[in-house]
Amino acid sequence: HAWYARAHGRTNELMARPHAVVVPFPGSGNINPALQLAKLLHRHGVYITFVNTEHNHRVMETAEGAAAVRGSEGFQLETIPDGLVEADRDAGDYDLGLSAATSHRCAGPLRELILRVNGRAGVPPVTCVVPTALMSFALDVARSWVCRAWCSGVVAPHR
């Protein structure tokens, strides 16, 4: 990561920090374990971009207030669409529909998000993408440029 920062003229300490993009599956029981992993990495000096879906972001904001969806120094919260249309949210097998929608429709929005994040002043370049189970499209996005991907089987959903 330091070589990338130097190669792109980003030499100060912040810009040389590792930067992980954490991408949890947006279904029930998946977000909190990924958020706990992201917080642990952040405490150890990793810059974090935590990616939630627009729908879940709104739900969290409504339930817990604006402070729940605000980031902090070195920890930013971002959103992408989940690929579902509103009618699909009421379907009988919501998680199956959500899985299909994210795997087929979220790679482009995630790629665009990472490009935007990489272009922001004061934000270190993305060095790692950490998708949880069912978010394998994020591995393809990470491989599309020099970026490591780590698929987290240890961030298992719990109920």
Coordinates of N, CA and C in Angstrom, one line a residue:
H1 N 0.8 -1.2 0.0 CA 0.0 0.0 0.0 C 0.8 1.3 0.0
A2 N 2.0 1.2 0.7 CA 2.8 2.4 0.7 C 3.4 2.7 -0.7
W3 N 3.7 1.6 -1.4 CA 4.3 1.8 -2.8 C 3.2 2.5 -3.7
Y4 N 1.9 2.1 -3.5 CA 0.9 2.7 -4.3 C 0.7 4.2 -4.0
A5 N 0.8 4.5 -2.7 CA 0.7 5.9 -2.3 C 1.8 6.7 -2.8
R6 N 3.1 6.2 -2.7 CA 4.2 6.9 -3.3 C 4.1 7.1 -4.8
A7 N 3.7 6.0 -5.5 CA 3.6 6.1 -6.9 C 2.6 7.1 -7.4
H8 N 1.6 7.4 -6.6 CA 0.5 8.3 -6.9 C 0.7 9.7 -6.2
G9 N 1.9 9.9 -5.7 CA 2.2 11.2 -5.1 C 1.5 11.4 -3.8
R10 N 1.1 10.3 -3.1 CA 0.4 10.4 -1.8 C 1.4 9.9 -0.8
T11 N 2.1 10.8 -0.2 CA 3.2 10.4 0.7 C 3.0 10.6 2.2
N12 N 2.0 11.4 2.5 CA 1.8 11.7 4.0 C 1.3 10.4 4.7
E13 N 1.3 10.5 6.0 CA 1.0 9.3 6.8 C -0.4 8.8 6.5
L14 N -1.4 9.7 6.5 CA -2.8 9.2 6.2 C -2.9 8.5 4.9
M15 N -2.2 9.1 3.9 CA -2.4 8.5 2.5 C -1.7 7.1 2.4
A16 N -0.7 6.9 3.3 CA 0.0 5.6 3.2 C -0.7 4.5 4.1
R17 N -1.8 4.8 4.8 CA -2.5 3.8 5.5 C -3.2 2.8 4.6
P18 N -3.3 1.6 5.1 CA -4.1 0.6 4.3 C -5.6 1.1 4.4
H19 N -6.3 0.8 3.3 CA -7.7 1.2 3.2 C -8.5 0.0 2.7
A20 N -9.4 -0.5 3.6 CA -10.3 -1.6 3.3 C -11.7 -1.1 3.0
V21 N -12.3 -1.7 2.0 CA -13.7 -1.5 1.7 C -14.4 -2.8 2.1
V22 N -15.2 -2.6 3.1 CA -16.0 -3.8 3.7 C -17.4 -3.8 3.0
V23 N -17.7 -5.0 2.4 CA -18.9 -5.1 1.7 C -19.7 -6.3 2.2
P24 N -20.6 -6.0 3.2 CA -21.4 -7.1 3.7 C -22.7 -7.4 2.9
F25 N -23.1 -8.7 2.9 CA -24.4 -9.0 2.3 C -25.5 -8.3 3.1
P26 N -26.4 -7.7 2.4 CA -27.4 -6.8 3.1 C -28.5 -7.5 3.8
G27 N -28.5 -8.8 3.9 CA -29.6 -9.6 4.5 C -29.4 -9.6 6.0
S28 N -30.5 -10.0 6.7 CA -30.6 -10.1 8.1 C -29.4 -10.9 8.7
G29 N -28.8 -10.4 9.8 CA -27.7 -11.1 10.5 C -26.3 -11.0 9.8
N30 N -26.2 -10.2 8.8 CA -24.9 -10.1 8.1 C -24.1 -8.8 8.3
I31 N -24.9 -7.8 8.5 CA -24.3 -6.4 8.6 C -23.5 -6.2 9.9
N32 N -24.1 -6.6 11.0 CA -23.4 -6.3 12.3 C -22.1 -7.1 12.4
P33 N -21.9 -8.3 12.1 CA -20.6 -9.0 12.2 C -19.6 -8.3 11.3
A34 N -20.0 -7.9 10.1 CA -19.0 -7.2 9.2 C -18.7 -5.8 9.8
L35 N -19.6 -5.1 10.4 CA -19.4 -3.8 11.0 C -18.4 -4.0 12.2
Q36 N -18.6 -5.1 13.0 CA -17.6 -5.3 14.1 C -16.2 -5.6 13.6
L37 N -16.1 -6.3 12.5 CA -14.8 -6.6 11.9 C -14.2 -5.2 11.4
A38 N -15.0 -4.4 10.8 CA -14.5 -3.1 10.3 C -14.0 -2.2 11.4
K39 N -14.8 -2.2 12.5 CA -14.3 -1.4 13.7 C -13.0 -2.0 14.3
L40 N -12.9 -3.3 14.3 CA -11.6 -3.9 14.8 C -10.4 -3.5 13.9
L41 N -10.6 -3.6 12.6 CA -9.6 -3.1 11.7 C -9.2 -1.7 11.8
H42 N -10.3 -0.8 12.0 CA -10.1 0.6 12.2 C -9.3 0.9 13.4
R43 N -9.6 0.2 14.5 CA -8.8 0.4 15.8 C -7.3 0.0 15.6
H44 N -7.0 -0.8 14.6 CA -5.6 -1.1 14.3 C -5.0 -0.3 13.2
G45 N -5.6 0.8 12.8 CA -5.0 1.8 11.9 C -5.5 1.7 10.5
V46 N -6.4 0.8 10.2 CA -6.9 0.6 8.8 C -8.0 1.7 8.5
Y47 N -7.8 2.4 7.4 CA -8.9 3.3 7.0 C -10.0 2.4 6.4
I48 N -11.2 2.7 6.8 CA -12.4 1.8 6.5 C -13.4 2.6 5.6
T49 N -13.9 2.0 4.6 CA -15.1 2.4 3.9 C -16.0 1.2 4.0
F50 N -17.1 1.4 4.8 CA -18.1 0.4 5.0 C -19.3 0.7 4.1
V51 N -19.6 -0.3 3.2 CA -20.6 -0.2 2.2 C -21.9 -0.9 2.6
N52 N -22.9 -0.1 2.7 CA -24.2 -0.6 3.0 C -25.1 -0.3 1.8
T53 N -26.3 -1.0 1.8 CA -27.2 -0.6 0.7 C -28.0 0.6 1.1
E54 N -28.4 1.3 0.0 CA -29.2 2.5 0.3 C -30.4 2.2 1.1
H55 N -31.1 1.1 0.9 CA -32.3 0.7 1.7 C -31.9 0.5 3.1
N56 N -30.9 -0.3 3.4 CA -30.5 -0.6 4.8 C -30.0 0.7 5.5
H57 N -29.3 1.6 4.7 CA -28.9 2.8 5.3 C -30.1 3.7 5.8
R58 N -31.1 3.7 4.9 CA -32.3 4.5 5.3 C -33.0 3.9 6.5
V59 N -33.1 2.5 6.6 CA -33.7 1.8 7.7 C -32.9 2.1 9.0
M60 N -31.6 2.1 8.9 CA -30.8 2.4 10.1 C -30.9 3.8 10.6
E61 N -31.0 4.7 9.6 CA -31.1 6.1 9.9 C -32.5 6.4 10.6
T62 N -33.5 5.8 10.1 CA -34.8 5.9 10.7 C -34.9 5.3 12.1
A63 N -34.4 4.1 12.2 CA -34.4 3.4 13.5 C -33.5 4.0 14.6
E64 N -32.3 4.5 14.2 CA -31.3 4.9 15.2 C -30.9 6.3 15.1
G65 N -31.4 7.1 14.1 CA -31.0 8.5 14.0 C -29.8 8.7 13.1
A66 N -29.6 9.9 12.7 CA -28.6 10.3 11.8 C -27.2 9.9 12.3
A67 N -27.0 9.9 13.6 CA -25.7 9.6 14.2 C -25.3 8.2 13.9
A68 N -26.2 7.3 13.7 CA -25.9 5.9 13.4 C -25.3 5.7 12.1
V69 N -25.6 6.6 11.1 CA -25.1 6.4 9.8 C -24.0 7.4 9.4
R70 N -23.5 8.1 10.4 CA -22.4 9.1 10.2 C -21.1 8.4 10.5
G71 N -20.1 8.6 9.7 CA -18.8 8.0 9.9 C -18.0 8.8 10.9
S72 N -16.7 8.4 11.0 CA -15.8 9.1 11.9 C -14.5 9.2 11.2
E73 N -13.5 9.8 11.9 CA -12.2 10.0 11.3 C -11.6 8.6 10.9
G74 N -11.4 8.5 9.6 CA -10.8 7.2 9.1 C -11.8 6.1 8.9
F75 N -13.1 6.4 9.1 CA -14.2 5.4 9.0 C -15.4 6.0 8.3
Q76 N -15.5 5.7 7.0 CA -16.6 6.3 6.2 C -17.7 5.3 5.9
L77 N -18.9 5.7 5.9 CA -20.0 4.9 5.5 C -20.5 5.3 4.1
E78 N -20.6 4.4 3.2 CA -21.1 4.7 1.9 C -22.2 3.7 1.5
T79 N -22.9 4.1 0.4 CA -24.1 3.2 0.0 C -24.0 2.9 -1.5
I80 N -24.6 1.7 -1.8 CA -24.8 1.4 -3.2 C -26.3 0.8 -3.2
P81 N -26.9 0.8 -4.4 CA -28.2 0.2 -4.5 C -28.1 -1.3 -4.3
D82 N -29.2 -2.0 -3.8 CA -29.2 -3.4 -3.6 C -29.6 -4.2 -4.8
G83 N -30.1 -3.5 -5.8 CA -30.6 -4.1 -7.1 C -32.0 -4.6 -7.0
L84 N -32.7 -4.4 -5.9 CA -34.1 -4.8 -5.8 C -35.0 -3.7 -6.2
V85 N -36.1 -4.0 -6.8 CA -37.2 -3.1 -7.0 C -38.1 -3.2 -5.7
E86 N -38.9 -2.2 -5.4 CA -39.7 -2.2 -4.2 C -40.6 -3.4 -4.1
A87 N -41.2 -3.8 -5.2 CA -42.1 -5.0 -5.2 C -41.4 -6.2 -4.7
D88 N -40.1 -6.3 -5.0 CA -39.3 -7.5 -4.6 C -39.1 -7.6 -3.0
R89 N -39.2 -6.4 -2.4 CA -39.0 -6.4 -0.9 C -40.1 -7.1 -0.2
D90 N -41.2 -7.2 -0.8 CA -42.4 -7.9 -0.1 C -42.5 -9.3 -0.5
A91 N -41.6 -9.8 -1.4 CA -41.7 -11.2 -1.9 C -41.5 -12.2 -0.8
G92 N -42.0 -13.4 -1.0 CA -41.9 -14.4 0.0 C -40.5 -14.8 0.4
D93 N -39.6 -15.0 -0.6 CA -38.3 -15.4 -0.3 C -37.3 -14.2 -0.6
Y94 N -37.4 -13.3 0.4 CA -36.7 -12.0 0.3 C -35.2 -12.2 0.1
D95 N -34.6 -13.1 1.0 CA -33.1 -13.3 1.0 C -32.6 -13.9 -0.3
L96 N -33.4 -14.8 -0.9 CA -33.0 -15.4 -2.2 C -33.0 -14.3 -3.3
G97 N -34.1 -13.5 -3.3 CA -34.2 -12.4 -4.3 C -33.1 -11.4 -4.1
L98 N -32.8 -11.1 -2.9 CA -31.7 -10.2 -2.5 C -30.4 -10.7 -3.0
S99 N -30.1 -12.0 -2.8 CA -28.9 -12.6 -3.2 C -28.7 -12.5 -4.7
A100 N -29.8 -12.8 -5.5 CA -29.7 -12.7 -6.9 C -29.5 -11.3 -7.4
A101 N -30.2 -10.4 -6.8 CA -30.1 -9.0 -7.2 C -28.7 -8.4 -6.9
T102 N -28.2 -8.7 -5.8 CA -26.8 -8.1 -5.5 C -25.8 -8.7 -6.4
S103 N -25.9 -10.1 -6.6 CA -24.8 -10.7 -7.5 C -24.9 -10.2 -8.9
H104 N -26.1 -9.8 -9.4 CA -26.2 -9.5 -10.8 C -26.2 -8.0 -11.0
R105 N -26.4 -7.1 -10.0 CA -26.6 -5.7 -10.3 C -25.7 -4.8 -9.4
C106 N -24.9 -5.3 -8.6 CA -24.1 -4.4 -7.7 C -22.7 -4.2 -8.0
A107 N -22.1 -5.0 -9.0 CA -20.7 -4.8 -9.3 C -20.5 -3.4 -9.9
G108 N -21.3 -3.0 -10.8 CA -21.1 -1.6 -11.4 C -21.1 -0.5 -10.4
P109 N -22.2 -0.5 -9.5 CA -22.2 0.6 -8.5 C -21.0 0.5 -7.5
L110 N -20.6 -0.7 -7.2 CA -19.4 -0.8 -6.3 C -18.2 -0.3 -6.9
R111 N -18.0 -0.7 -8.2 CA -16.8 -0.2 -8.9 C -16.8 1.3 -9.0
E112 N -18.0 1.9 -9.3 CA -18.1 3.4 -9.4 C -17.8 4.0 -8.0
L113 N -18.3 3.4 -6.9 CA -18.1 3.9 -5.6 C -16.6 3.9 -5.3
I114 N -15.9 2.8 -5.6 CA -14.5 2.7 -5.3 C -13.7 3.8 -6.1
L115 N -14.1 4.0 -7.3 CA -13.4 5.0 -8.1 C -13.6 6.4 -7.5
R116 N -14.8 6.7 -7.1 CA -15.1 8.0 -6.4 C -14.3 8.1 -5.1
V117 N -14.2 7.1 -4.3 CA -13.5 7.1 -3.1 C -12.0 7.3 -3.3
N118 N -11.5 6.6 -4.3 CA -10.1 6.7 -4.7 C -9.7 8.1 -5.2
G119 N -10.7 8.9 -5.7 CA -10.4 10.2 -6.2 C -10.6 11.3 -5.1
R120 N -11.0 11.0 -3.9 CA -11.2 12.0 -2.9 C -9.9 12.5 -2.3
A121 N -9.8 13.8 -2.1 CA -8.7 14.3 -1.4 C -8.7 13.9 0.1
G122 N -7.6 13.6 0.7 CA -7.5 13.2 2.1 C -7.9 11.8 2.4
V123 N -8.2 11.0 1.4 CA -8.6 9.6 1.6 C -7.5 8.7 0.9
P124 N -6.9 7.7 1.7 CA -5.9 6.9 1.1 C -6.5 6.0 0.0
P125 N -5.7 5.5 -0.9 CA -6.3 4.7 -2.0 C -6.7 3.3 -1.4
V126 N -7.7 2.8 -2.0 CA -8.2 1.5 -1.6 C -7.2 0.4 -1.8
T127 N -6.9 -0.4 -0.8 CA -5.8 -1.4 -0.9 C -6.4 -2.8 -0.8
C128 N -7.7 -2.9 -0.3 CA -8.2 -4.2 0.0 C -9.7 -4.1 0.0
V129 N -10.4 -5.1 -0.5 CA -11.8 -5.3 -0.5 C -12.2 -6.5 0.3
V130 N -13.1 -6.3 1.3 CA -13.4 -7.4 2.2 C -14.9 -7.7 2.1
P131 N -15.3 -8.6 1.2 CA -16.7 -9.0 1.0 C -17.1 -10.1 2.0
T132 N -18.3 -10.1 2.4 CA -18.8 -11.3 3.2 C -19.4 -12.3 2.2
A133 N -19.9 -13.4 2.8 CA -20.5 -14.5 2.0 C -21.6 -13.9 1.1
L134 N -21.8 -14.4 -0.1 CA -22.8 -14.0 -1.1 C -22.5 -12.7 -1.8
M135 N -21.3 -12.1 -1.5 CA -20.9 -10.9 -2.2 C -19.7 -11.1 -3.1
S136 N -19.6 -12.2 -3.7 CA -18.5 -12.6 -4.5 C -18.2 -11.6 -5.7
F137 N -19.2 -10.9 -6.1 CA -19.0 -9.9 -7.2 C -18.0 -8.9 -6.8
A138 N -17.9 -8.6 -5.5 CA -16.9 -7.7 -5.0 C -15.5 -8.2 -5.2
L139 N -15.3 -9.5 -5.3 CA -13.9 -10.0 -5.6 C -13.5 -9.7 -7.0
D140 N -14.5 -9.8 -7.9 CA -14.2 -9.4 -9.3 C -13.9 -7.9 -9.5
V141 N -14.6 -7.1 -8.7 CA -14.4 -5.7 -8.7 C -12.9 -5.4 -8.2
A142 N -12.6 -6.1 -7.1 CA -11.2 -5.9 -6.6 C -10.1 -6.3 -7.6
R143 N -10.4 -7.4 -8.3 CA -9.4 -7.9 -9.2 C -9.3 -7.0 -10.5
S144 N -10.2 -6.1 -10.7 CA -10.2 -5.3 -11.9 C -9.1 -4.2 -11.9
W145 N -8.5 -4.0 -10.7 CA -7.3 -3.2 -10.7 C -6.4 -3.8 -9.6
V146 N -5.2 -3.2 -9.3 CA -4.3 -3.7 -8.3 C -4.9 -3.5 -6.9
C147 N -5.6 -4.5 -6.4 CA -6.2 -4.3 -5.1 C -6.4 -5.8 -4.6
R148 N -6.1 -6.0 -3.4 CA -6.3 -7.3 -2.8 C -7.8 -7.5 -2.4
A149 N -8.2 -8.7 -2.4 CA -9.5 -9.1 -2.0 C -9.3 -10.2 -0.9
W150 N -10.1 -10.1 0.1 CA -10.1 -11.1 1.1 C -11.6 -11.5 1.4
C151 N -11.9 -12.7 1.1 CA -13.3 -13.2 1.3 C -13.4 -13.7 2.7
S152 N -14.2 -13.1 3.5 CA -14.2 -13.4 4.9 C -15.2 -14.5 5.2
G153 N -14.7 -15.7 5.3 CA -15.5 -16.8 5.8 C -15.7 -16.7 7.3
V154 N -14.8 -16.0 8.0 CA -14.8 -15.9 9.4 C -15.8 -14.8 9.9
V155 N -16.3 -14.0 9.0 CA -17.4 -13.0 9.4 C -18.7 -13.7 9.1
A156 N -19.0 -14.7 9.9 CA -20.2 -15.5 9.7 C -21.4 -14.9 10.4
P157 N -22.5 -14.8 9.7 CA -23.7 -14.2 10.3 C -24.1 -15.0 11.6
H158 N -24.5 -14.3 12.5 CA -25.1 -15.0 13.7 C -26.4 -14.4 14.0
R159 N -27.2 -15.2 14.7 CA -28.6 -14.8 15.0 C -28.8 -14.9 16.5

